[in-house]
Coordinates of C-alpha atoms in Angstrom, one line a residue:
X1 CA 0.0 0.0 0.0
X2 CA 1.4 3.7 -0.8
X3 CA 2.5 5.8 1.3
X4 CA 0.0 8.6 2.3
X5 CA 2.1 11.2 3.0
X6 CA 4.5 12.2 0.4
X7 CA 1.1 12.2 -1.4
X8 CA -0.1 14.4 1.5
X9 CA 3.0 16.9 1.2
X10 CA 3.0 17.2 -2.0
X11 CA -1.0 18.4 -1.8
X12 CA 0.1 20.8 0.5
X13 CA 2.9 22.2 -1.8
X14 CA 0.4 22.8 -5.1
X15 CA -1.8 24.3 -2.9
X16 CA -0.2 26.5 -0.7
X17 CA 3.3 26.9 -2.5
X18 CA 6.7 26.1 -0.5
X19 CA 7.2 25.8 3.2
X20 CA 10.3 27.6 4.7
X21 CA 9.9 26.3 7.8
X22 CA 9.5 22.3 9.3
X23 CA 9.2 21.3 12.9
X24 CA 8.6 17.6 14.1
X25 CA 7.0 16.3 17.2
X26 CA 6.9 12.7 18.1
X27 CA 4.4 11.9 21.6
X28 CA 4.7 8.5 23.5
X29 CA 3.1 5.9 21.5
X30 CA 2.3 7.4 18.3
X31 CA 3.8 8.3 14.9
X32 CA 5.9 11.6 14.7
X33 CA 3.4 14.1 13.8
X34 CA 4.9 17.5 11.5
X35 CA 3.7 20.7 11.0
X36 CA 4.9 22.9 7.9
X37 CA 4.8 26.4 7.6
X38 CA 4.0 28.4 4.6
X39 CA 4.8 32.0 4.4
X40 CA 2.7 34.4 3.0
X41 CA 2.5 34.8 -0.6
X42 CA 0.0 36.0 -3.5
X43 CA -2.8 38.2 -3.3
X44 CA -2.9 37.5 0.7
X45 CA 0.6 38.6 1.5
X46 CA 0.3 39.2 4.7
X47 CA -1.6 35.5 5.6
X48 CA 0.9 32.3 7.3
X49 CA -0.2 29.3 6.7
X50 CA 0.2 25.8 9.2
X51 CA -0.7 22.9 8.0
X52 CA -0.1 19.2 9.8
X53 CA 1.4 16.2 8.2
X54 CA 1.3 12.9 9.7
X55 CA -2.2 12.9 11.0
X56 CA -3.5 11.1 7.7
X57 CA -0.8 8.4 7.8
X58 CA -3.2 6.2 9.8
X59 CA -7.4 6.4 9.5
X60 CA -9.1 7.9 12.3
X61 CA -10.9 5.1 14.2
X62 CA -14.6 5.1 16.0
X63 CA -13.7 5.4 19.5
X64 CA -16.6 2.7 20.5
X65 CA -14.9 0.2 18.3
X66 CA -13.7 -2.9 19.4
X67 CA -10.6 -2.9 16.5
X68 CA -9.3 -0.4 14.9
X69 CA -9.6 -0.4 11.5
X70 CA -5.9 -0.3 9.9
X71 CA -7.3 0.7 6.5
X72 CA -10.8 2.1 6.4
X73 CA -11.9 5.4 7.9
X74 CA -11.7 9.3 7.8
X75 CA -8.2 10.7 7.2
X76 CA -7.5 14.4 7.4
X77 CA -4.6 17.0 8.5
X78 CA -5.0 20.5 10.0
X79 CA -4.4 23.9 8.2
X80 CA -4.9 26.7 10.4
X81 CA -4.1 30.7 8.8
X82 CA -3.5 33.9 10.6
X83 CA -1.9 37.0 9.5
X84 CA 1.8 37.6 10.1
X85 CA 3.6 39.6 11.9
X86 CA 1.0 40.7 14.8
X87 CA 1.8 37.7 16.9
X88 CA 4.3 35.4 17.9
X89 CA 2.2 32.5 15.7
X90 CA 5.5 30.2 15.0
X91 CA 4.8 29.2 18.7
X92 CA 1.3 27.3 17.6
X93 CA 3.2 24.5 15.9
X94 CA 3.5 22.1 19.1
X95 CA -0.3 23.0 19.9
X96 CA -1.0 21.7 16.0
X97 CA 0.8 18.6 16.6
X98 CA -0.6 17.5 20.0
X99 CA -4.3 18.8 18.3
X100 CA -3.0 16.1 15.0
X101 CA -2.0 13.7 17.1
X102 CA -5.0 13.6 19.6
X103 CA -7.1 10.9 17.3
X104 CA -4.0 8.2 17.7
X105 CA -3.8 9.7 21.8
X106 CA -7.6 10.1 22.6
X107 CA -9.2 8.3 20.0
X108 CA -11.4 10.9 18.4
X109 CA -12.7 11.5 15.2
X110 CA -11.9 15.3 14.2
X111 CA -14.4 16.3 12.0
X112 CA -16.3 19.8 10.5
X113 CA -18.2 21.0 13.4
X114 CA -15.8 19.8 16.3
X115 CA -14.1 22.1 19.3
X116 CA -10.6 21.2 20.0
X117 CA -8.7 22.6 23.3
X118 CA -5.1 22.7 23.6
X119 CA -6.1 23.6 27.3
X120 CA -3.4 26.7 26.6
X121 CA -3.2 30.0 24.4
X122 CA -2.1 28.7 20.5
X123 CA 0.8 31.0 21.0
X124 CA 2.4 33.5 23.5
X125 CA -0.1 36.1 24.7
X126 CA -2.9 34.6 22.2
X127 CA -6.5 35.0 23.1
X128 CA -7.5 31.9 22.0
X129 CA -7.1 28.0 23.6
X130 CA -9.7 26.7 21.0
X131 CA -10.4 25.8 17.2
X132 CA -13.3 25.2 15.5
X133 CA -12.8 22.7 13.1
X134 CA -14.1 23.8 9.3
X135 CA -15.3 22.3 6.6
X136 CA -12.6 21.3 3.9
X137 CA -12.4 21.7 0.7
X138 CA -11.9 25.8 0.0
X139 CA -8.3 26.3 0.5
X140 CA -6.5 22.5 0.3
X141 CA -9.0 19.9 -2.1
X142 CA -9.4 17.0 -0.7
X143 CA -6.8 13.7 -1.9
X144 CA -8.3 11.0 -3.1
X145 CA -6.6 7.6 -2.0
X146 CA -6.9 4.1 -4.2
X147 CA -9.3 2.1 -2.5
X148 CA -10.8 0.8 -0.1
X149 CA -8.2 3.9 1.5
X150 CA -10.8 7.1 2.6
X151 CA -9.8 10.3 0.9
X152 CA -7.4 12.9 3.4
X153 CA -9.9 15.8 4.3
X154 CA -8.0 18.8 5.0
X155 CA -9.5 20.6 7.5
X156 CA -9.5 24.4 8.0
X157 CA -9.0 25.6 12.1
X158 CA -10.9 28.6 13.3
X159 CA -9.9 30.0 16.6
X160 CA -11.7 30.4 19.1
X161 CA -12.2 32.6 22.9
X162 CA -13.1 31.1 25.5
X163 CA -16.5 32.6 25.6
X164 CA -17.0 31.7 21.8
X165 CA -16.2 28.1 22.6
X166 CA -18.7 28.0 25.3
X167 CA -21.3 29.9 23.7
X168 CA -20.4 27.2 20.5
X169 CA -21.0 24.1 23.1
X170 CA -24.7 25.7 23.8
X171 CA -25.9 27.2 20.2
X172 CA -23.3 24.8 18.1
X173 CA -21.0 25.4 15.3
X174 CA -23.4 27.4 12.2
X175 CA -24.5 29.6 15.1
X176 CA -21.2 30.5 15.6
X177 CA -20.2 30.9 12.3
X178 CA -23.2 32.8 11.4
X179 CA -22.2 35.2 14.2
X180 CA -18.6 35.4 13.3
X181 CA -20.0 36.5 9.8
X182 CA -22.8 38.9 10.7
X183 CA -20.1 40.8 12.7
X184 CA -17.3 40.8 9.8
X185 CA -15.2 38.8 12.7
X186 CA -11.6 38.3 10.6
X187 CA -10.6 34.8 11.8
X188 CA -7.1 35.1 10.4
X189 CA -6.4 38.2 13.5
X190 CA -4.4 36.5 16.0
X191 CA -5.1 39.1 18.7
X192 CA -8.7 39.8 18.0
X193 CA -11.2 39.6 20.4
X194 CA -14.3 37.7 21.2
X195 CA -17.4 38.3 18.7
X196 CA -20.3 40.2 20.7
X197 CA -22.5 36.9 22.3
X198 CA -25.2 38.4 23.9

């Protein structure tokens, strides 16, 4: 069976160009886990891109399973974008990596719709502990794997405040979204503040 991830990396580089910048981060018990960087470039010159590889390498399994499946189920890496230069963002790269590596750690199925919490800011003085996890498909098209293999989703991360994470748990994910868009919130700020919730 291929290889998913030079398959995966190269994706990444048609998409969203050349990364300068590689870090790697390997947790007890699972497989080493990277997280590219991709400066800013074209008409959004001032937008830094992450994006995860190594997450896809193995399917996400059903956490009520019995067996894993070693073959069949979701697949999907992390691309989060903020703009450059207003924040210290390089920092976010081990909270990407332990984010990618919680399916193989927790044995959850990151999906559109999801909250994940790093349980800490994304980077030095960042308002945000939180993501929302988009849907794929705009930025980075979805890979399509010979079969039976699932296709690697890659999945956009919003950040989130505190407050709009709990106000998400209560309304969900479009109300939040809706919100964010009826108040011209720019996601890709890394020091903006919470979106009005009352």
């Amino acid at each position: 069976m291929a290889d998913v991830l030079p398959l995966v990396e190269a994706r990444l580089r048609s998409a969203l160009g050349e990364p300068d910048a590689r870090a790697a981060v390997t947790f007890l018990g699972t497989d080493r886990i990277e997280v590219l960087r991709f400066p800013a470039a074209g008409q959004e010159g001032d937008v830094v891109r992450y994006a995860t590889l190594g997450m896809s390498a193995q399917p996400m399994a059903d956490p009520t399973a019995v067996l894993a499946d070693p073959v069949k189920g979701p697949r999907a890496e992390l691309v989060l974008s903020v703009r450059s230069g207003a924040a210290d963002t390089d920092k976010v790269l081990r909270p990407l990596a332990v984010l990618a590596a919680s399916p193989q750690v927790e044995g959850v199925i990151v999906a559109p719709g999801a909250s994940l919490d790093v349980g800490e800011p994304l980077w030095p003085g960042a308002p945000f502990t939180s993501v929302l996890v988009a849907e794929p498909g705009g930025l980075v098209e979805d890979l399509e794997l010979d079969a039976p293999l699932d296709p690697v989703r890659f999945l956009p991360l919003l950040p989130m405040t505190p407050n709009e994470a709990a106000w998400k748990r209560v309304h969900g994910a479009p109300a939040l979204q809706e919100r964010w868009l009826n108040h011209g919130t720019d996601l890709r700020d890394p020091s903006r503040r919470s979106v009005p919730l009352d």
